[in-house]
Coordinates of C-alpha atoms in Angstrom, one line a residue:
X50 CA 59.3 107.0 115.4
X51 CA 55.8 108.2 116.9
X52 CA 54.8 112.0 116.4
X53 CA 58.1 112.2 114.3
X54 CA 57.0 110.2 111.8
X55 CA 55.1 111.6 108.9
X56 CA 52.6 109.5 107.3
X57 CA 50.6 109.9 104.3
X58 CA 46.7 111.3 104.6
X59 CA 43.8 108.9 104.2
X60 CA 42.5 109.8 100.9
X61 CA 38.6 110.6 101.5
X62 CA 36.6 112.7 103.1
X63 CA 38.3 113.2 106.3
X64 CA 41.4 114.6 104.7
X65 CA 38.7 117.0 102.4
X66 CA 37.6 118.0 105.3
X67 CA 40.7 118.9 107.0
X68 CA 41.9 120.8 103.6
X69 CA 38.6 122.4 104.0
X70 CA 39.1 123.8 107.3
X71 CA 42.9 124.6 106.5
X72 CA 41.7 127.0 103.6
X73 CA 39.1 128.4 106.1
X74 CA 41.4 129.1 108.8
X75 CA 43.8 130.8 106.4
X76 CA 40.9 133.1 104.9
X77 CA 40.2 134.1 108.6
X78 CA 43.3 135.0 109.4
X79 CA 43.5 137.0 106.3
X80 CA 46.2 135.3 104.8
X81 CA 46.8 135.7 100.9
X82 CA 45.0 132.4 99.6
X83 CA 47.3 129.8 98.2
X84 CA 45.9 129.3 94.5
X85 CA 46.5 125.8 93.3
X86 CA 46.4 124.8 90.0
X87 CA 42.7 123.1 88.5
X88 CA 43.1 119.9 89.4
X89 CA 41.1 117.2 91.6
X90 CA 40.3 117.7 95.0
X91 CA 41.6 115.6 98.1
X92 CA 42.4 112.2 97.1
X93 CA 42.3 112.6 93.7
X94 CA 45.4 111.8 91.1
X95 CA 47.7 114.5 91.0
X96 CA 48.8 113.6 87.3
X97 CA 45.4 114.8 86.4
X98 CA 46.5 118.6 87.7
X99 CA 48.8 118.3 84.8
X100 CA 51.8 117.0 86.9
X101 CA 55.0 115.9 84.6
X102 CA 56.4 112.7 85.8
X103 CA 59.8 111.8 86.5
X104 CA 61.4 108.4 86.8
X105 CA 63.2 108.4 90.1
X106 CA 61.3 107.3 93.3
X107 CA 57.7 105.6 93.8
X108 CA 55.9 107.0 90.9
X109 CA 58.7 109.9 90.2
X110 CA 58.1 111.3 93.8
X111 CA 61.2 112.7 95.5
X112 CA 60.0 111.2 98.9
X113 CA 58.8 107.8 97.6
X114 CA 55.4 109.4 98.6
X115 CA 56.7 108.8 102.3
X116 CA 54.5 110.2 105.3
X117 CA 54.5 113.8 106.2
X118 CA 53.3 116.1 108.8
X119 CA 49.8 117.9 108.4
X120 CA 50.3 120.5 111.1
X121 CA 48.6 123.7 109.6
X122 CA 50.0 127.4 110.4
X123 CA 48.4 129.3 113.3
X124 CA 45.4 131.1 112.3
X125 CA 47.1 134.7 113.3
X126 CA 49.9 134.9 110.4
X127 CA 53.4 137.0 111.3
X128 CA 52.3 140.2 109.7
X129 CA 49.3 141.9 107.6
X130 CA 48.2 141.2 104.4
X131 CA 50.6 143.8 102.0
X132 CA 53.1 144.2 104.7
X133 CA 57.2 143.8 104.6
X134 CA 58.6 140.5 104.0
X135 CA 61.5 141.6 106.1
X136 CA 62.2 139.2 108.9
X137 CA 61.5 140.4 112.4
X138 CA 63.8 139.4 115.3
X139 CA 61.3 138.3 117.5
X140 CA 57.7 136.5 116.7
X141 CA 55.8 133.5 117.4
X142 CA 57.4 130.1 118.1
X143 CA 55.6 128.7 114.7
X144 CA 57.0 131.7 112.7
X145 CA 60.2 130.9 113.8
X146 CA 62.9 128.9 111.8
X147 CA 66.4 127.6 113.5
X148 CA 68.8 129.8 112.5
X149 CA 70.9 126.9 110.7
X150 CA 68.0 125.7 108.8
X151 CA 66.9 129.3 107.8
X152 CA 70.6 130.1 106.7
X153 CA 70.7 126.6 104.2
X154 CA 67.0 127.6 102.7
X155 CA 68.6 131.3 102.0
X156 CA 71.6 129.9 100.5
X157 CA 70.1 127.2 98.1
X158 CA 67.9 130.2 96.6
X159 CA 70.9 132.2 96.0
X160 CA 72.5 129.1 94.6
X161 CA 69.9 128.3 92.5
X162 CA 69.4 132.1 91.5
X163 CA 72.9 131.9 89.9
X164 CA 72.6 128.6 88.3
X165 CA 69.0 128.6 87.0
X166 CA 67.5 132.1 87.3
X167 CA 64.4 131.5 85.5
X168 CA 63.4 129.1 87.8
X169 CA 62.9 131.7 90.6
X170 CA 63.0 129.4 93.3
X171 CA 61.7 131.2 96.6
X172 CA 63.4 130.1 100.2
X173 CA 59.9 130.1 101.6
X174 CA 59.0 127.1 99.3
X175 CA 61.8 125.0 100.8
X176 CA 61.1 126.3 104.2
X177 CA 57.5 125.0 103.9
X178 CA 58.6 121.7 102.6
X179 CA 61.2 121.4 105.4
X180 CA 58.2 121.9 107.8
X181 CA 56.1 119.3 106.4
X182 CA 58.7 117.0 105.9
X183 CA 61.0 116.8 109.2
X184 CA 59.3 119.9 111.5
X185 CA 62.4 122.2 110.2
X186 CA 64.8 119.1 111.2
X187 CA 62.9 118.2 114.1
X188 CA 63.0 122.1 115.4
X189 CA 66.6 122.7 114.1
X190 CA 68.4 119.9 115.9
X191 CA 71.7 119.8 114.1
X192 CA 75.4 119.9 114.3
X193 CA 77.6 123.0 114.0
X194 CA 78.1 121.9 110.5
X195 CA 74.3 121.6 109.8
X196 CA 73.7 117.7 110.1
X197 CA 70.9 116.4 111.7
X198 CA 71.7 114.4 115.0
X199 CA 70.4 111.5 115.4
X200 CA 69.9 111.5 111.6
X201 CA 66.3 111.6 110.4
X202 CA 64.7 108.6 108.9
X203 CA 61.1 107.8 107.9
X204 CA 59.3 104.3 108.5
X205 CA 59.9 101.6 105.8
X206 CA 58.6 101.9 102.7
X207 CA 57.6 98.2 102.9
X208 CA 53.8 98.3 101.3
X209 CA 52.2 98.1 104.5
X210 CA 50.2 101.3 104.7
X211 CA 53.2 103.0 102.8
X212 CA 54.4 102.8 99.4
X213 CA 56.8 99.7 98.7
X214 CA 60.1 100.6 97.2
X215 CA 62.7 97.8 98.0
X216 CA 66.4 98.9 99.0
X217 CA 68.4 100.6 96.4
X218 CA 71.3 101.8 98.6
X219 CA 72.3 98.5 100.1
X220 CA 71.5 100.7 103.4
X221 CA 74.1 103.4 102.9
X222 CA 71.9 106.1 103.7
X223 CA 69.0 104.5 105.7
X224 CA 70.3 101.6 107.3
X225 CA 68.0 99.5 105.7
X226 CA 68.9 96.8 103.3
X227 CA 65.5 95.5 102.9
X228 CA 63.2 98.7 102.1
X229 CA 64.3 102.3 101.2
X230 CA 63.4 104.8 103.6
X231 CA 63.1 108.5 103.5
X232 CA 66.4 110.3 104.7
X233 CA 67.0 113.6 106.4
X234 CA 65.7 117.2 106.8
X235 CA 64.2 117.0 103.2
X236 CA 63.1 113.4 103.5
X237 CA 64.8 112.1 100.0
X238 CA 64.7 108.5 99.4
X239 CA 68.0 107.2 98.5
X240 CA 67.3 106.5 94.9
X241 CA 66.3 110.1 94.4
X242 CA 69.2 111.4 96.3
X243 CA 71.8 109.1 94.4
X244 CA 70.6 111.3 91.2
X245 CA 70.1 114.8 93.0
X246 CA 72.2 115.0 95.8
X247 CA 74.4 118.0 96.5
X248 CA 77.4 119.0 98.4
X249 CA 76.5 122.5 99.5
X250 CA 78.5 123.1 102.3
X251 CA 82.1 122.1 100.7
X252 CA 82.8 119.0 102.7
X253 CA 83.5 116.7 99.9
X254 CA 80.5 114.7 100.6
X255 CA 76.9 114.7 99.6
X256 CA 74.8 113.9 102.9
X257 CA 71.1 114.1 102.7
X258 CA 70.8 114.3 106.9
X259 CA 73.0 117.6 106.3
X260 CA 70.4 120.6 105.7
X261 CA 72.6 122.8 103.4
X262 CA 73.1 119.6 101.2
X263 CA 69.2 118.8 101.4
X264 CA 68.0 122.3 100.7
X265 CA 70.3 122.3 97.7
X266 CA 69.2 119.3 96.2
X267 CA 65.4 120.2 96.9
X268 CA 65.3 123.5 95.2
X269 CA 67.3 121.9 92.0
X270 CA 64.7 119.2 92.1
X271 CA 61.7 121.4 92.3
X272 CA 63.4 123.5 89.5
X273 CA 63.4 120.6 87.0
X274 CA 61.6 120.3 84.1
X275 CA 62.2 123.7 83.3
X276 CA 60.1 125.1 86.0
X277 CA 59.2 128.8 86.6
X278 CA 58.0 128.5 90.5
X279 CA 56.6 132.2 90.1
X280 CA 53.6 130.6 88.2
X281 CA 51.4 128.9 90.2
X282 CA 50.6 125.9 88.1
X283 CA 54.3 125.0 87.7
X284 CA 55.4 125.4 91.5
X285 CA 52.4 123.0 92.4
X286 CA 53.6 120.4 90.0
X287 CA 56.8 120.7 91.6
X288 CA 55.6 120.5 95.1
X289 CA 53.5 117.5 93.6
X290 CA 56.7 116.0 91.9
X291 CA 57.8 115.8 95.9
X292 CA 55.1 114.0 97.1
X293 CA 52.0 112.8 94.6
X294 CA 49.4 113.7 96.9
X295 CA 47.1 116.7 96.8
X296 CA 46.8 116.9 100.8
X297 CA 50.5 117.3 100.8
X298 CA 50.3 120.0 98.4
X299 CA 47.6 121.9 99.9
X300 CA 49.6 121.7 103.3
X301 CA 52.9 122.6 101.5
X302 CA 50.8 125.5 100.1
X303 CA 49.3 126.8 103.3
X304 CA 53.0 127.0 105.3
X305 CA 54.3 128.6 101.9
X306 CA 51.9 131.3 102.0
X307 CA 52.5 131.5 105.9
X308 CA 56.2 131.9 105.6
X309 CA 55.8 134.7 102.9
X310 CA 53.8 136.7 105.3
X311 CA 57.1 137.1 107.5
X312 CA 59.2 135.0 109.5
X313 CA 62.0 135.2 111.7
X314 CA 65.3 133.5 113.1
X315 CA 65.6 131.3 116.4
X316 CA 68.1 129.4 118.1
X317 CA 68.9 126.1 116.5
X318 CA 67.0 123.4 118.6
X319 CA 64.5 125.5 119.8
X320 CA 61.7 125.3 117.0
X321 CA 58.2 124.0 117.7
X322 CA 58.0 120.2 116.5
X323 CA 54.8 119.0 114.9
X324 CA 52.4 117.0 116.8
X325 CA 50.1 116.0 113.9
X326 CA 51.3 113.2 111.6
X327 CA 49.4 112.1 108.6
X328 CA 47.1 108.7 108.8
X329 CA 48.8 105.6 107.2
X330 CA 46.7 104.3 104.6
X331 CA 46.6 101.1 106.9
X332 CA 47.6 97.6 105.8
X333 CA 47.2 95.9 102.2
X334 CA 43.7 94.4 102.3
X335 CA 44.1 90.4 101.9
X336 CA 42.8 89.2 98.4
X337 CA 40.7 86.7 100.4
X338 CA 37.9 88.0 102.6
X339 CA 38.7 86.8 106.5
X340 CA 42.4 86.1 105.2
X341 CA 44.6 88.6 107.4
X342 CA 47.4 90.6 105.4
X343 CA 50.7 89.7 106.2
X344 CA 52.3 91.0 109.4
X345 CA 48.5 91.4 111.2
X346 CA 46.9 88.9 113.6
X347 CA 43.7 87.4 112.8
X348 CA 40.7 89.1 114.2
X349 CA 38.2 87.0 116.1
X350 CA 34.7 86.1 114.7
X351 CA 31.9 87.1 116.7
X352 CA 29.6 84.0 118.0
X353 CA 26.6 83.7 115.8
X354 CA 24.3 82.9 118.8
X355 CA 26.1 85.4 121.1
X356 CA 25.9 89.0 119.4
X357 CA 28.4 91.1 120.3
X358 CA 29.9 88.6 122.7
X359 CA 33.2 86.5 122.6
X360 CA 34.0 84.2 120.0
X361 CA 33.3 80.3 120.6
X362 CA 37.0 78.7 120.5
X363 CA 37.5 75.6 118.3
X364 CA 39.8 72.7 119.0
X365 CA 43.4 73.6 118.4
X366 CA 43.7 69.9 117.2
X367 CA 40.8 67.4 116.4
X368 CA 40.4 65.2 119.1
X369 CA 42.8 66.2 121.7
X370 CA 40.1 68.4 123.6
X371 CA 41.4 71.6 123.9
X372 CA 39.7 74.7 123.6
X373 CA 41.9 77.3 122.5
X374 CA 45.3 77.3 120.3
X375 CA 48.5 77.3 122.4
X376 CA 49.8 81.2 122.0
X377 CA 52.9 81.5 120.0
X378 CA 55.4 83.7 121.8
X379 CA 56.0 87.0 119.9
X380 CA 59.1 87.0 117.7
X381 CA 61.6 89.8 119.1
X382 CA 61.7 92.8 116.9
X383 CA 64.6 92.9 114.6
X384 CA 66.8 95.8 115.3
X385 CA 68.5 97.4 112.2
X386 CA 71.7 99.6 112.3
X387 CA 71.5 102.8 112.6
X388 CA 73.6 105.0 110.0
X389 CA 76.4 105.7 112.7
X390 CA 76.5 101.6 112.8
X391 CA 76.3 101.2 109.1
X392 CA 79.5 101.0 106.9
X393 CA 79.7 104.0 104.5
X394 CA 83.2 104.4 102.8
X395 CA 86.7 103.3 103.0
X396 CA 89.5 105.7 102.3
X397 CA 93.4 105.9 102.3
X398 CA 94.6 107.1 105.8
X399 CA 97.6 108.9 104.8
X400 CA 99.4 106.0 103.6
X401 CA 102.4 107.5 101.8
X402 CA 104.9 105.8 98.9
X403 CA 105.7 102.5 99.1
X404 CA 108.9 101.9 98.5
X405 CA 111.8 99.6 99.6
X406 CA 114.8 98.1 98.9
X407 CA 115.2 94.1 98.2
X408 CA 115.1 92.4 101.7
X409 CA 114.7 95.4 103.5
X410 CA 111.4 96.7 105.6
X411 CA 109.1 99.0 104.3
X412 CA 109.1 102.3 105.9
X413 CA 105.5 102.9 105.3
X414 CA 102.8 100.9 106.6
X415 CA 99.4 100.5 104.5
X416 CA 96.5 102.3 106.4
X417 CA 93.0 102.6 105.8
X418 CA 89.6 104.7 107.3
X419 CA 86.3 103.4 107.3
X420 CA 83.7 105.7 107.8
X421 CA 79.9 105.2 108.6
X422 CA 76.8 106.0 106.3
X423 CA 77.1 109.6 107.8
X424 CA 80.9 110.0 107.1
X425 CA 82.1 109.9 110.7
X426 CA 84.8 107.1 111.9
X427 CA 83.4 103.8 112.4
X428 CA 85.2 101.1 114.5
X429 CA 85.1 97.3 114.3
X430 CA 85.0 96.8 110.6
X431 CA 87.1 94.0 109.3
X432 CA 89.8 95.0 106.5
X433 CA 91.3 92.4 105.0
X434 CA 94.5 93.3 103.1
X435 CA 96.3 91.3 100.6
X436 CA 99.7 91.5 98.8
X437 CA 99.6 90.6 95.1
X438 CA 102.8 90.4 92.7
X439 CA 106.2 88.3 92.1
X440 CA 108.5 90.5 94.1
X441 CA 108.4 88.1 97.3
X442 CA 107.1 90.7 99.1
X443 CA 104.9 89.2 102.1
X444 CA 103.8 90.8 105.4
X445 CA 105.6 90.4 108.7
X446 CA 105.0 86.3 109.8
X447 CA 105.5 85.8 106.1
X448 CA 102.0 86.3 105.3
X449 CA 100.4 87.5 102.1
X450 CA 96.9 88.1 103.3
X451 CA 96.0 89.6 106.8
X452 CA 92.8 90.8 108.1
X453 CA 92.7 94.0 110.9
X454 CA 89.6 95.7 112.7
X455 CA 89.1 99.3 112.8
X456 CA 89.8 101.0 115.8
X457 CA 87.7 103.5 117.8
X458 CA 89.0 106.2 115.3
X459 CA 88.0 104.2 112.2
X460 CA 91.4 103.6 111.0
X461 CA 93.1 99.9 110.5
X462 CA 97.0 99.4 109.9
X463 CA 98.3 96.7 108.0
X464 CA 101.4 94.8 109.4
X465 CA 105.0 95.8 108.6
X466 CA 105.8 94.7 104.6
X467 CA 109.3 93.2 104.0
X468 CA 110.3 93.5 100.5
X469 CA 111.1 90.5 98.4
X470 CA 114.5 89.9 96.6
X471 CA 113.1 90.7 93.0
X472 CA 113.2 94.2 92.3
X473 CA 109.7 95.0 90.7
X474 CA 106.3 96.5 91.3
X475 CA 103.5 95.0 93.1
X476 CA 100.2 96.1 94.7
X477 CA 98.3 95.6 98.2
X478 CA 94.8 95.6 98.4
X479 CA 92.5 96.5 101.1
X480 CA 89.1 95.2 101.1
X481 CA 85.8 96.0 103.7
X482 CA 82.3 95.2 104.0
X483 CA 80.1 92.5 102.9
X484 CA 77.3 93.0 100.0
X485 CA 78.8 96.0 98.5
X486 CA 82.3 95.3 99.5
X487 CA 84.8 98.9 99.6
X488 CA 88.2 98.3 97.8
X489 CA 91.3 100.4 97.9
X490 CA 94.6 99.7 95.9
X491 CA 98.1 100.8 96.9
X492 CA 101.2 100.9 94.1
X493 CA 104.4 99.6 95.5
X494 CA 107.7 99.1 94.5
X495 CA 110.7 96.8 95.1
X496 CA 114.0 98.2 94.2
X497 CA 117.2 96.4 93.9
X498 CA 119.9 96.6 96.8
X499 CA 122.1 99.6 96.4
X500 CA 125.5 100.5 97.0
X501 CA 127.2 103.8 97.1
X502 CA 130.8 103.1 96.9
X503 CA 132.5 99.9 95.3
X504 CA 136.5 99.4 95.0
X505 CA 139.3 97.1 94.4
X506 CA 140.5 95.4 97.6
X507 CA 144.2 95.6 96.4
X508 CA 146.3 97.7 94.2
X509 CA 148.2 95.1 92.2
X510 CA 149.0 95.6 88.5
X511 CA 146.7 93.6 86.2
X512 CA 148.5 92.7 83.2
X513 CA 148.7 89.7 80.8
X514 CA 150.7 88.6 77.6
X515 CA 148.5 88.5 74.1
X516 CA 146.4 85.6 74.0
X517 CA 147.0 84.5 77.6
X518 CA 144.5 85.1 80.8
X519 CA 145.3 87.4 83.2
X520 CA 147.0 85.8 86.1
X521 CA 145.3 87.9 88.7
X522 CA 141.5 88.2 89.4
X523 CA 139.7 91.4 90.2
X524 CA 138.3 91.5 93.3
X525 CA 136.0 94.4 94.3
X526 CA 134.1 95.4 97.7
X527 CA 130.6 97.4 97.7
X528 CA 129.3 99.3 100.6
X529 CA 126.5 101.4 101.7
X530 CA 126.9 104.0 104.1
X531 CA 129.9 102.6 105.3
X532 CA 128.7 99.1 105.7
X533 CA 129.1 96.3 103.8
X534 CA 126.3 96.2 100.6
X535 CA 125.2 92.4 100.2
X536 CA 123.1 91.0 97.3
X537 CA 124.2 94.4 95.4
X538 CA 123.9 93.7 91.5
X539 CA 127.2 94.6 89.7
X540 CA 127.7 95.0 85.8
X541 CA 131.3 95.0 84.3
X542 CA 131.9 96.1 81.0
X543 CA 135.2 96.8 78.8
X544 CA 135.2 100.5 78.1
X545 CA 137.3 102.9 75.7
X546 CA 137.0 105.8 78.3
X547 CA 137.0 106.4 82.2
X548 CA 133.4 107.4 82.1
X549 CA 132.2 104.6 80.3
X550 CA 130.3 105.9 77.6
X551 CA 131.9 103.9 74.9
X552 CA 132.3 100.0 75.1
X553 CA 135.2 98.4 73.8
X554 CA 134.9 95.5 71.0
X555 CA 138.6 94.6 71.4
X556 CA 140.9 94.1 74.1
X557 CA 140.3 91.9 77.1
X558 CA 137.4 89.8 77.4
X559 CA 135.4 87.4 79.6
X560 CA 134.1 84.0 78.4
X561 CA 130.4 82.9 78.5
X562 CA 128.8 79.4 79.1
X563 CA 129.8 78.4 75.9
X564 CA 133.5 79.7 76.1
X565 CA 132.6 82.5 73.4
X566 CA 134.4 86.0 74.3
X567 CA 132.1 88.5 75.9
X568 CA 132.9 92.2 77.3
X569 CA 129.7 92.7 79.2
X570 CA 128.5 91.0 82.5
X571 CA 125.0 91.8 84.1
X572 CA 124.4 88.6 86.3
X573 CA 126.9 89.6 89.2
X574 CA 126.0 89.9 92.9
X575 CA 128.1 90.6 95.6
X576 CA 128.2 88.0 98.6
X577 CA 127.1 88.4 102.2
X578 CA 130.3 90.5 103.2
X579 CA 129.8 92.8 100.1
X580 CA 133.1 91.4 98.1
X581 CA 132.9 90.4 94.3
X582 CA 135.3 88.2 92.6
X583 CA 135.4 88.8 88.8
X584 CA 135.5 85.7 86.4
X585 CA 138.8 85.2 84.7
X586 CA 139.8 87.6 82.2
X587 CA 141.7 86.9 79.0
X588 CA 143.6 88.8 76.5
X589 CA 143.3 88.7 72.8
X590 CA 146.3 89.3 70.7
X591 CA 146.3 92.8 70.6
X592 CA 148.7 94.7 73.1
X593 CA 147.9 97.9 74.7
X594 CA 146.2 99.4 78.1
X595 CA 142.4 99.0 78.4
X596 CA 140.0 99.9 81.0
X597 CA 137.1 97.5 82.8
X598 CA 134.3 99.5 84.4
X599 CA 132.3 98.3 87.2
X600 CA 129.0 99.9 88.4
X601 CA 126.3 98.7 90.9
X602 CA 122.5 99.7 91.8
X603 CA 123.0 103.0 93.4
X604 CA 125.4 104.8 90.9
X605 CA 128.6 103.6 92.7
X606 CA 131.2 103.0 90.1
X607 CA 134.9 101.7 89.6
X608 CA 137.1 101.6 86.7
X609 CA 140.0 98.9 86.6
X610 CA 142.9 99.1 84.1
X611 CA 144.0 96.0 82.2
X612 CA 147.5 95.9 80.3
X613 CA 148.2 93.3 77.6
X614 CA 151.8 93.2 76.6
X615 CA 154.1 90.7 75.4
X616 CA 156.9 89.8 78.1
X617 CA 160.6 91.2 78.0
X618 CA 162.9 88.7 76.5
X619 CA 165.5 87.3 79.3
X620 CA 168.7 85.2 78.9
X621 CA 168.6 81.7 80.2
X622 CA 169.4 81.2 83.7
X623 CA 173.3 80.1 84.7
X624 CA 174.3 81.4 80.8
X625 CA 176.7 84.0 80.6
X626 CA 176.2 86.6 77.6
X627 CA 178.2 86.3 74.6
X628 CA 181.2 88.3 74.3
X629 CA 181.9 89.9 70.9
X630 CA 185.3 89.8 69.5
X631 CA 187.0 93.1 68.6
X632 CA 186.7 93.5 64.9
X633 CA 190.4 93.2 63.5
X634 CA 191.5 96.0 61.0
X635 CA 194.2 96.2 58.8
X636 CA 196.9 98.5 59.2
X637 CA 198.1 100.2 55.9
X638 CA 201.4 99.6 54.8
X639 CA 204.0 102.3 55.2

């Protein structure tokens, strides 16, 4: 990452001299000296300065003690000592802070002032850390939302000259699934961001590459442990908690004093980029002298009889007469995906309620949205959709599981769902990603087939004698939106009133499989034409008029009248009715 990568200062005489030169330069410019808490000089253990430790990061540092920029402020400060700290509209390029970056620092100060007034966080401290960590987001190269574009990533913290921090985020923030890297304008390592990340711009995401989110997170981190940053010792502890290096503290302090003298706003993308990265501590020394460290090439040894000359080559294989080893071709560098290429999250892409009638197609289709580690839509992500449940619902072509890749807009839509014949609930699960897969689950419902109308197919009177069965069967037809309603469940119940509020335990009845009387049937279903012919109905010994109510899924109903009465007596055919002779009457005698 060339000049944009910040590296840790060497601990020793060189850095001590740099720090001394910086203090001298500040004094020559009449800048107020940055008061440091009592502690060891360059390269010493910052804990000796009274630093309170934390549990995040490498040795508790927010950045994992990752590298940083060592550029010092100009010799001429923006204002003279004691001058106003109001922001001028013009000034030197070094004193200028890009507009979005400056706005984020000030917003963070105001937010922390509301939630933690005793911390007394100055925005100039955030500006100093932002300058040292990323050169104010690479001179203010952020988009309209304040997000660094492209993302800012530090080198892999793989122990080769830097701290050794193995991956903690699956590469979600830093696109590195092996080691952690510091991320964003304020250079948080992923494990620290997981604890301290903020959503300061209200977009619903905590993005370490967004300057508003990162500045507020840095402010809250610096205020931890009840620090009062108006006290020099607490301010030093806060800075050392960010990066446990005394040289780092001195560099931040220099910029903090410089910005306190005054600064001004400049357009985004026009800031001065740092030019002096800190020097890495070099590869980890080998425990055995003469043995190269991992990742390094062995150095040739000078020939003892030719001081300063080329080494005397030895044979590569005994007896083959060769004088030099056969060089191995270099391994191609392994390209690691950028945050824009790294799968970050899986979201619902606006799928509505999943509900359909048995045997019908669902109007809604399950859709998901894949985002990268920066929150932008991510294409070419494989998403597997699976139906789980016992309703018989399947995707098109009769499949329970299908895999679809997201398009350029980051969305993937499952094929059409067709409801099974059994009413009930089921789920559709969407899974994407490897290692740490993301999962979404959608609830769905299959409702029974419905009818909005049910009616008898004829109007014949239904009459039976006591103890006999009805000669004519009851036949009905169910329709839905004027079309035959096939497969609709129908319930038949003997009732006392037309509304069916009271069941009847007397009068006509059906028979169950064992031949016993039953007055309710719930296993009836219309055929392909929407027709239903009821089983035989029997009359008990009580005469009267009775009601049979038929209801369907969907609320349609019809009431059928059943009459039980004895047949009228009639003379046998061919027989004349008997004539009754007139009764003789006696005539009284005269």
